C-alpha positions as CSV (number, residue, x, y, z in Angstrom):
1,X,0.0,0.0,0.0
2,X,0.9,3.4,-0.6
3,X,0.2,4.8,3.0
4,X,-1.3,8.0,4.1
5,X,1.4,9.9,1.2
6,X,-0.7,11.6,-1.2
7,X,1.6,11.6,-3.8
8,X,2.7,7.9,-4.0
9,X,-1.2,7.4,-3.8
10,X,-1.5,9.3,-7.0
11,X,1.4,7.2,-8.4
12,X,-0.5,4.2,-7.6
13,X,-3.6,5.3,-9.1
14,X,-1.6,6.4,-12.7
15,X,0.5,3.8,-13.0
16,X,-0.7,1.1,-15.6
17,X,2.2,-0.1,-16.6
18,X,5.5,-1.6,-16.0
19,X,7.6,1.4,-15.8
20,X,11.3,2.5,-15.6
21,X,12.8,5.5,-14.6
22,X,16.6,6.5,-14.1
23,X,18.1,8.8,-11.9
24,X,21.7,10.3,-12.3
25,X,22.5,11.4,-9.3
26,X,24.1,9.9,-5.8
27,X,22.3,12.3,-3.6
28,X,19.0,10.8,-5.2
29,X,19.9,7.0,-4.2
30,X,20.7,8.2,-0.9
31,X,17.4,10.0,-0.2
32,X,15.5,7.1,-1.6
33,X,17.3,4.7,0.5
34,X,17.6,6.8,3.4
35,X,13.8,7.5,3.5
36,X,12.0,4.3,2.0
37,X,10.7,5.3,-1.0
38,X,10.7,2.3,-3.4
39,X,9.0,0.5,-0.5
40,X,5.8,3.4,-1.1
41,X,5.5,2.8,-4.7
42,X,3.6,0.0,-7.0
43,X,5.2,-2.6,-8.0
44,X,5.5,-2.1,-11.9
45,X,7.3,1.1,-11.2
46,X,11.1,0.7,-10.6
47,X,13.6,3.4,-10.1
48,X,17.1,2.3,-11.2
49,X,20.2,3.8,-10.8
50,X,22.7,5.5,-13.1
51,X,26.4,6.6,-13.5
52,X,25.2,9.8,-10.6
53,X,28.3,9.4,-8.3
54,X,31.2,11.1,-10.1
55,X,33.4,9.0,-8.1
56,X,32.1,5.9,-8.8
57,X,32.8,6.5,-12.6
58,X,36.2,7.3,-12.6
59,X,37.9,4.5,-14.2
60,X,40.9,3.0,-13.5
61,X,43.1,4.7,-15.3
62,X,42.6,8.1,-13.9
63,X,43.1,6.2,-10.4
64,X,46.4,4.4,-12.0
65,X,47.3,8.2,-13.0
66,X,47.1,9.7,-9.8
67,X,49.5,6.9,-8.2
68,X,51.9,7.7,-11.0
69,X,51.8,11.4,-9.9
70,X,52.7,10.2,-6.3
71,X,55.1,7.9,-7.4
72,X,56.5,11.1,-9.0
73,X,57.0,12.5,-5.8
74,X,54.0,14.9,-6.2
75,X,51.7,15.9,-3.3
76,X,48.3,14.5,-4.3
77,X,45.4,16.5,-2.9
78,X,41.4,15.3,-3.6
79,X,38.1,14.5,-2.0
80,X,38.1,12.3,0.7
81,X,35.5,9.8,-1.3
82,X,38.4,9.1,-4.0
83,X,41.1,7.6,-1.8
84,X,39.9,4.2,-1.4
85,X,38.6,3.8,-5.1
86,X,40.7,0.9,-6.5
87,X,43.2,0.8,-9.2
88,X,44.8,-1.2,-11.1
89,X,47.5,-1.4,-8.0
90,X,46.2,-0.5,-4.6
91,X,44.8,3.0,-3.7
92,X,45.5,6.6,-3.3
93,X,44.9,5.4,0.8
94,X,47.3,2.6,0.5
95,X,50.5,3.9,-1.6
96,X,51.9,5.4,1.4
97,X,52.0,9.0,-0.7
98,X,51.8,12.0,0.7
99,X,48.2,12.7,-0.2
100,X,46.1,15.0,1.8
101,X,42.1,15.0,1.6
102,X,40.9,18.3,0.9
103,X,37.3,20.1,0.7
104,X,37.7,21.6,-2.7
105,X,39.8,23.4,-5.6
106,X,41.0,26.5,-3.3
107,X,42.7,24.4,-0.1
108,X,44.5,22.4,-3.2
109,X,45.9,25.9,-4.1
110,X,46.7,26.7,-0.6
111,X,49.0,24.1,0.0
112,X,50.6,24.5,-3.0
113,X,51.2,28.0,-2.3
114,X,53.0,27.0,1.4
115,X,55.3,24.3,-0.6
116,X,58.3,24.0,-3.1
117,X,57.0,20.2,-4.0
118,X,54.5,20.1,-6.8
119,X,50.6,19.3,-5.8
120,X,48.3,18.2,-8.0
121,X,44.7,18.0,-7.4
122,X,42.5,15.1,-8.9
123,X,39.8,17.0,-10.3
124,X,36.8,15.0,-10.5
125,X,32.6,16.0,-10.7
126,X,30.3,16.8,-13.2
127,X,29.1,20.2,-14.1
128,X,28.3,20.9,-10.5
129,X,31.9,21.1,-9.8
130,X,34.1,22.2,-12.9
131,X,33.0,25.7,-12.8
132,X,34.8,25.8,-9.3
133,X,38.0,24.5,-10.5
134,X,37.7,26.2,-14.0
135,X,37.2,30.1,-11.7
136,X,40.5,28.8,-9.5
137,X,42.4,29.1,-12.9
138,X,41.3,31.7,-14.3
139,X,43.2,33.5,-10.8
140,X,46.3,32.2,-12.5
141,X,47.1,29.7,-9.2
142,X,51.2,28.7,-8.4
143,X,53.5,27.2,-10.9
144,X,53.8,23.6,-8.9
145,X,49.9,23.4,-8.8
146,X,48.2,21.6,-11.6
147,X,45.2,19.2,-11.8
148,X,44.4,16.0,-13.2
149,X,40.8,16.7,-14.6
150,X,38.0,13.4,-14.4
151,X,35.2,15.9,-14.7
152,X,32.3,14.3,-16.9
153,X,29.3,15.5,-18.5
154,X,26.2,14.1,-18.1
155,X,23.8,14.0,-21.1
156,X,26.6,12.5,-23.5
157,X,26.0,9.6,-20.7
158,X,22.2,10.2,-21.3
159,X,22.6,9.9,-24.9
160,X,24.4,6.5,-24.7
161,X,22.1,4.7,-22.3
162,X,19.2,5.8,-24.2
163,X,21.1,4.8,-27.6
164,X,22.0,1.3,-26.3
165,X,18.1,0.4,-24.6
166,X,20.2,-2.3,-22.5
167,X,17.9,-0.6,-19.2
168,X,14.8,-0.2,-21.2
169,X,14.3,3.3,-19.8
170,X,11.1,5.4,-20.2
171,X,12.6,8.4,-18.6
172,X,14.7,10.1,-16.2
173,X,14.4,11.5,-13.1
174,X,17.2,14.6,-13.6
175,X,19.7,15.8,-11.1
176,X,18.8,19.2,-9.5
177,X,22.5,19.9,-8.3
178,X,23.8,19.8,-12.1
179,X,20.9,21.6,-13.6
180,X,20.9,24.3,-11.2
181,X,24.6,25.0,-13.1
182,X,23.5,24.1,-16.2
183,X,19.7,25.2,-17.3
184,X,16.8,22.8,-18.9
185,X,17.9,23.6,-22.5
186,X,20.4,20.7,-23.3
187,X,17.6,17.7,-22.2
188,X,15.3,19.1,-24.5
189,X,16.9,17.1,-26.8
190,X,16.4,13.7,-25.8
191,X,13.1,11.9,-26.4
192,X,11.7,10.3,-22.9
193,X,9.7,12.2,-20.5
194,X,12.2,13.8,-17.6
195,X,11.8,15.8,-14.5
196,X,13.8,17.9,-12.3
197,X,13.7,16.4,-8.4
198,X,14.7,18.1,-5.3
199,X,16.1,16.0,-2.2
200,X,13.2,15.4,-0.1
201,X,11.2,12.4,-0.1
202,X,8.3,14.6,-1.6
203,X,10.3,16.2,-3.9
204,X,11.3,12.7,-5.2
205,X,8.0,10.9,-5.5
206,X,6.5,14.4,-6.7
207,X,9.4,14.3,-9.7
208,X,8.2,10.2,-10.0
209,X,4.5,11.3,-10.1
210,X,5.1,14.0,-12.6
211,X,7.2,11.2,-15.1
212,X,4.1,8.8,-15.0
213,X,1.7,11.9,-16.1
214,X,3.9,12.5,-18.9
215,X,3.8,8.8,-19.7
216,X,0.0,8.9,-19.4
217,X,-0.3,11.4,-21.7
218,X,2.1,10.4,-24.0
219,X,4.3,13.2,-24.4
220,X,8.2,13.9,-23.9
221,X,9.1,17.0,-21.9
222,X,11.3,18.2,-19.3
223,X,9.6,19.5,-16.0
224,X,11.3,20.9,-13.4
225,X,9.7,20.3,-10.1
226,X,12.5,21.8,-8.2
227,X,12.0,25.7,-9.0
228,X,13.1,26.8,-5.7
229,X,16.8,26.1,-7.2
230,X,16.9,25.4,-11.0
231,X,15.5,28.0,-13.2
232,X,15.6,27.7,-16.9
233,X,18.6,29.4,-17.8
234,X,20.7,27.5,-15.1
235,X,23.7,30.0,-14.1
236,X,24.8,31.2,-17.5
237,X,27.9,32.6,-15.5
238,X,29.3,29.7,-14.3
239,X,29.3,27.9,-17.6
240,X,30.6,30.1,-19.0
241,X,33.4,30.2,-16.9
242,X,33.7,26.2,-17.3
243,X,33.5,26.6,-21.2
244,X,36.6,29.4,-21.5
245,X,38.9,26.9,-19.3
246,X,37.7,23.4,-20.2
247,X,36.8,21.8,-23.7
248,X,34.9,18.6,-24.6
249,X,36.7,15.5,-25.3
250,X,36.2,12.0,-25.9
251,X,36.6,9.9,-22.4
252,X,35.7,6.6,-21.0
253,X,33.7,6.5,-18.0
254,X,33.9,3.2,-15.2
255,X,31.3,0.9,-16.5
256,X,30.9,2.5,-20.4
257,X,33.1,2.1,-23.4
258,X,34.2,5.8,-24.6
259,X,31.6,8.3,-24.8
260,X,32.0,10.7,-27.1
261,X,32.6,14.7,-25.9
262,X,31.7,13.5,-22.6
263,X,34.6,14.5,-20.5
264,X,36.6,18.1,-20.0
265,X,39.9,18.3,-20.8
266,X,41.7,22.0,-20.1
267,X,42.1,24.2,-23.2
268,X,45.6,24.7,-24.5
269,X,46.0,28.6,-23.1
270,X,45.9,26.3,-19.4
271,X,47.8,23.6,-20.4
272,X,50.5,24.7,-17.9
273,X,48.2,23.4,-15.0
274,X,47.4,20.2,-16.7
275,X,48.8,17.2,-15.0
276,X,49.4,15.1,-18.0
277,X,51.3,17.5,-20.1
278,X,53.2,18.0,-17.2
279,X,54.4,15.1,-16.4
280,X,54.2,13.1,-19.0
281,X,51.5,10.2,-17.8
282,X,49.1,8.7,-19.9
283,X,45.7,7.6,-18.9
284,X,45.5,3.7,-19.9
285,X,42.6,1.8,-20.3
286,X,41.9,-1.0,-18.0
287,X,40.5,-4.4,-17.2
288,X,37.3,-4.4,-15.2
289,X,38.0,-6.3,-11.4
290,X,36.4,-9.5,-11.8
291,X,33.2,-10.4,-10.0
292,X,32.6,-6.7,-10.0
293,X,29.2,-5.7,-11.4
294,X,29.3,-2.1,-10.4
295,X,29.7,-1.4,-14.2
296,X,26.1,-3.0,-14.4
297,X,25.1,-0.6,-11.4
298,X,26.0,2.3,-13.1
299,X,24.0,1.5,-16.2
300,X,20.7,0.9,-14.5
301,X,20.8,-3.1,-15.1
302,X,21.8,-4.6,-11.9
303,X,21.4,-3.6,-8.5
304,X,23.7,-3.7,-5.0
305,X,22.3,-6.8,-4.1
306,X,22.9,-8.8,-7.4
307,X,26.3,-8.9,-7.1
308,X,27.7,-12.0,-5.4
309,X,30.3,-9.8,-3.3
310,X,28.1,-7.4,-1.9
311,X,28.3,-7.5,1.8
312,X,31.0,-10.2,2.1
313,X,34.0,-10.0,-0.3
314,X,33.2,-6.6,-0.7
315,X,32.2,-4.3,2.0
316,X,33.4,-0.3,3.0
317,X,36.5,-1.9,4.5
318,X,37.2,-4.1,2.0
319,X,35.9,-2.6,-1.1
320,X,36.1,-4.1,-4.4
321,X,34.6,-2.0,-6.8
322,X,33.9,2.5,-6.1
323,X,30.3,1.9,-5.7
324,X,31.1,0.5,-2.3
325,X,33.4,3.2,-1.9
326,X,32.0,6.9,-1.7
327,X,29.1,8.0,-0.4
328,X,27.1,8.5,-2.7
329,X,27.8,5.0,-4.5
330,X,24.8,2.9,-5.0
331,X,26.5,-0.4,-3.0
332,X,27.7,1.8,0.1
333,X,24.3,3.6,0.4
334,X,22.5,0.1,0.1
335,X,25.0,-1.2,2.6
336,X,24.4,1.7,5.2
337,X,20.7,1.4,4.9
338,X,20.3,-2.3,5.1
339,X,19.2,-3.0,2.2
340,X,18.9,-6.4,1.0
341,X,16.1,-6.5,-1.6
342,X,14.3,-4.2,-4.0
């Protein structure tokens, strides 16, 4: 039963179908775990999760990178969430470098500005965060600072998931952090029925509710039922910002072959803050960890509990895979939450 919420009662009451919707976004999964929400709607209604936890989709290779960097000698400063992500060798946590956990772009700078040693901060988010990073260079920041940059757009990920129809997706519930930076105009583009969510329980089944109307009436829009932060026009500012420092480029993504013009590589004029060029390290492609089935988790096909080492092999101690790692991957937020079926 739907209990005394009036929204997932509506839900109930519209939904006539089997029906699958996708979120992009790790606060989302942690608000409907955290607060019970798949157990309040019908049962031909899933909500499945996507490539939302910018840590989680780093792949190896940017992790294999970093260590390279510390191998290097190079002070290694980044979110806290990244230093247990595995590589292809052991972790940022376990290399024994001097890496230091820091809260964003600016304390990166600060360090590097009370040391001779070079620091070099791995970079990662979507368009939430580059705009951050891509102001912090624009302040012309010390010669031994640099970054590595992981940032990733998300509708090229959009566009592949809906290209491949591996999930069978009939729309998306959007991610109000990303679109608050970057406007509605750039979904228009893709066919399914989407809606902008807030972070509350009601926003969330209020952004589900308004996805079944659209299927009812069989259109293909985006809503934004989260106006108290994401207006239309986003904040042109910061992008623009983000597009004089960073370009497009073609990247891979943990879980996804390439996707094309998906990451953000620095433009030449900053090229002396970019890692790579730097130093000279490649970013090589790598073999998936065996067993593993976040890949599968962050396309929307399998969930926490499909994967044979959730809670045993694999657990926040012992991770095997970054969606048991950070907090806002799927397999850690199932894991804190109990959760042990859908």
């Amino acid at each position: 039963m739907a209990g005394k919420n009036p929204i997932a009662e509506k839900i109930h009451e519209l939904t006539d179908r089997d029906l699958t919707f996708m979120h992009v976004c790790g606060t989302h999964e942690a608000a409907i775990a955290r607060h019970g929400i798949r157990s309040l709607l019908p049962k031909n209604l899933k909500i499945v999760m996507g490539p939302g936890c910018p840590v989680c989709i780093t792949p190896q290779g940017e992790i294999d990178a970093a260590l390279e960097f510390a191998e290097k000698g190079c002070i290694i400063a980044t979110y806290g969430d990244l230093l247990r992500v595995p590589g292809s060798n052991g972790s940022l946590e376990s290399s024994g470098a001097d890496v230091r956990i820091v809260q964003g772009v600016h304390k990166a700078v600060e360090i590097a500005k009370n040391t001779d040693k070079e620091v070099v901060f791995i970079s990662v988010g979507f368009e939430t965060t580059a705009p951050t990073v891509a102001a912090m260079l624009l302040t012309n920041p010390p010669k031994n600072f640099s970054i590595l940059s992981c940032h990733r757009l998300v509708p090229p990920a959009m566009e592949w998931l809906l290209s491949q129809g591996e999930a069978a997706l009939h729309g998306f519930l959007l991610p109000g952090h990303v679109l608050t930076v970057t406007g509605l105009e750039e979904y228009r583009r893709f066919p399914v029925p989407q809606v902008v969510a807030g972070f509350e329980p009601d926003d969330i089944l209020l952004g589900l509710l308004m996805l079944v109307q659209q299927i009812r009436e069989g259109t293909a829009r985006v809503d934004n039922a989260y106006p108290r932060a994401v207006c239309e026009e986003g904040n042109p500012k910061a992008m623009a910002v983000m597009n004089m420092v960073f370009e497009p480029c073609d990247v891979e993504w943990r879980g996804f072959p390439v996707i094309p013009q998906s990451g953000l590589r620095l433009r030449e004029e900053f090229s002396a803050w970019d890692a790579q060029k730097k130093f000279g390290v490649e970013i090589k492609p790598t073999k998936k960890q065996a067993g593993c089935i976040c890949d599968k988790i962050l396309r929307g096909i399998a969930t926490p509990v499909d994967c044979k080492l959730f809670d045993k092999t694999c657990t926040p101690r012992t991770p095997v895979g970054p969606c048991m790692v950070s907090h806002e991957g799927a397999c850690k937020i199932w894991h804190h939450y109990h959760i042990r079926k859908v």
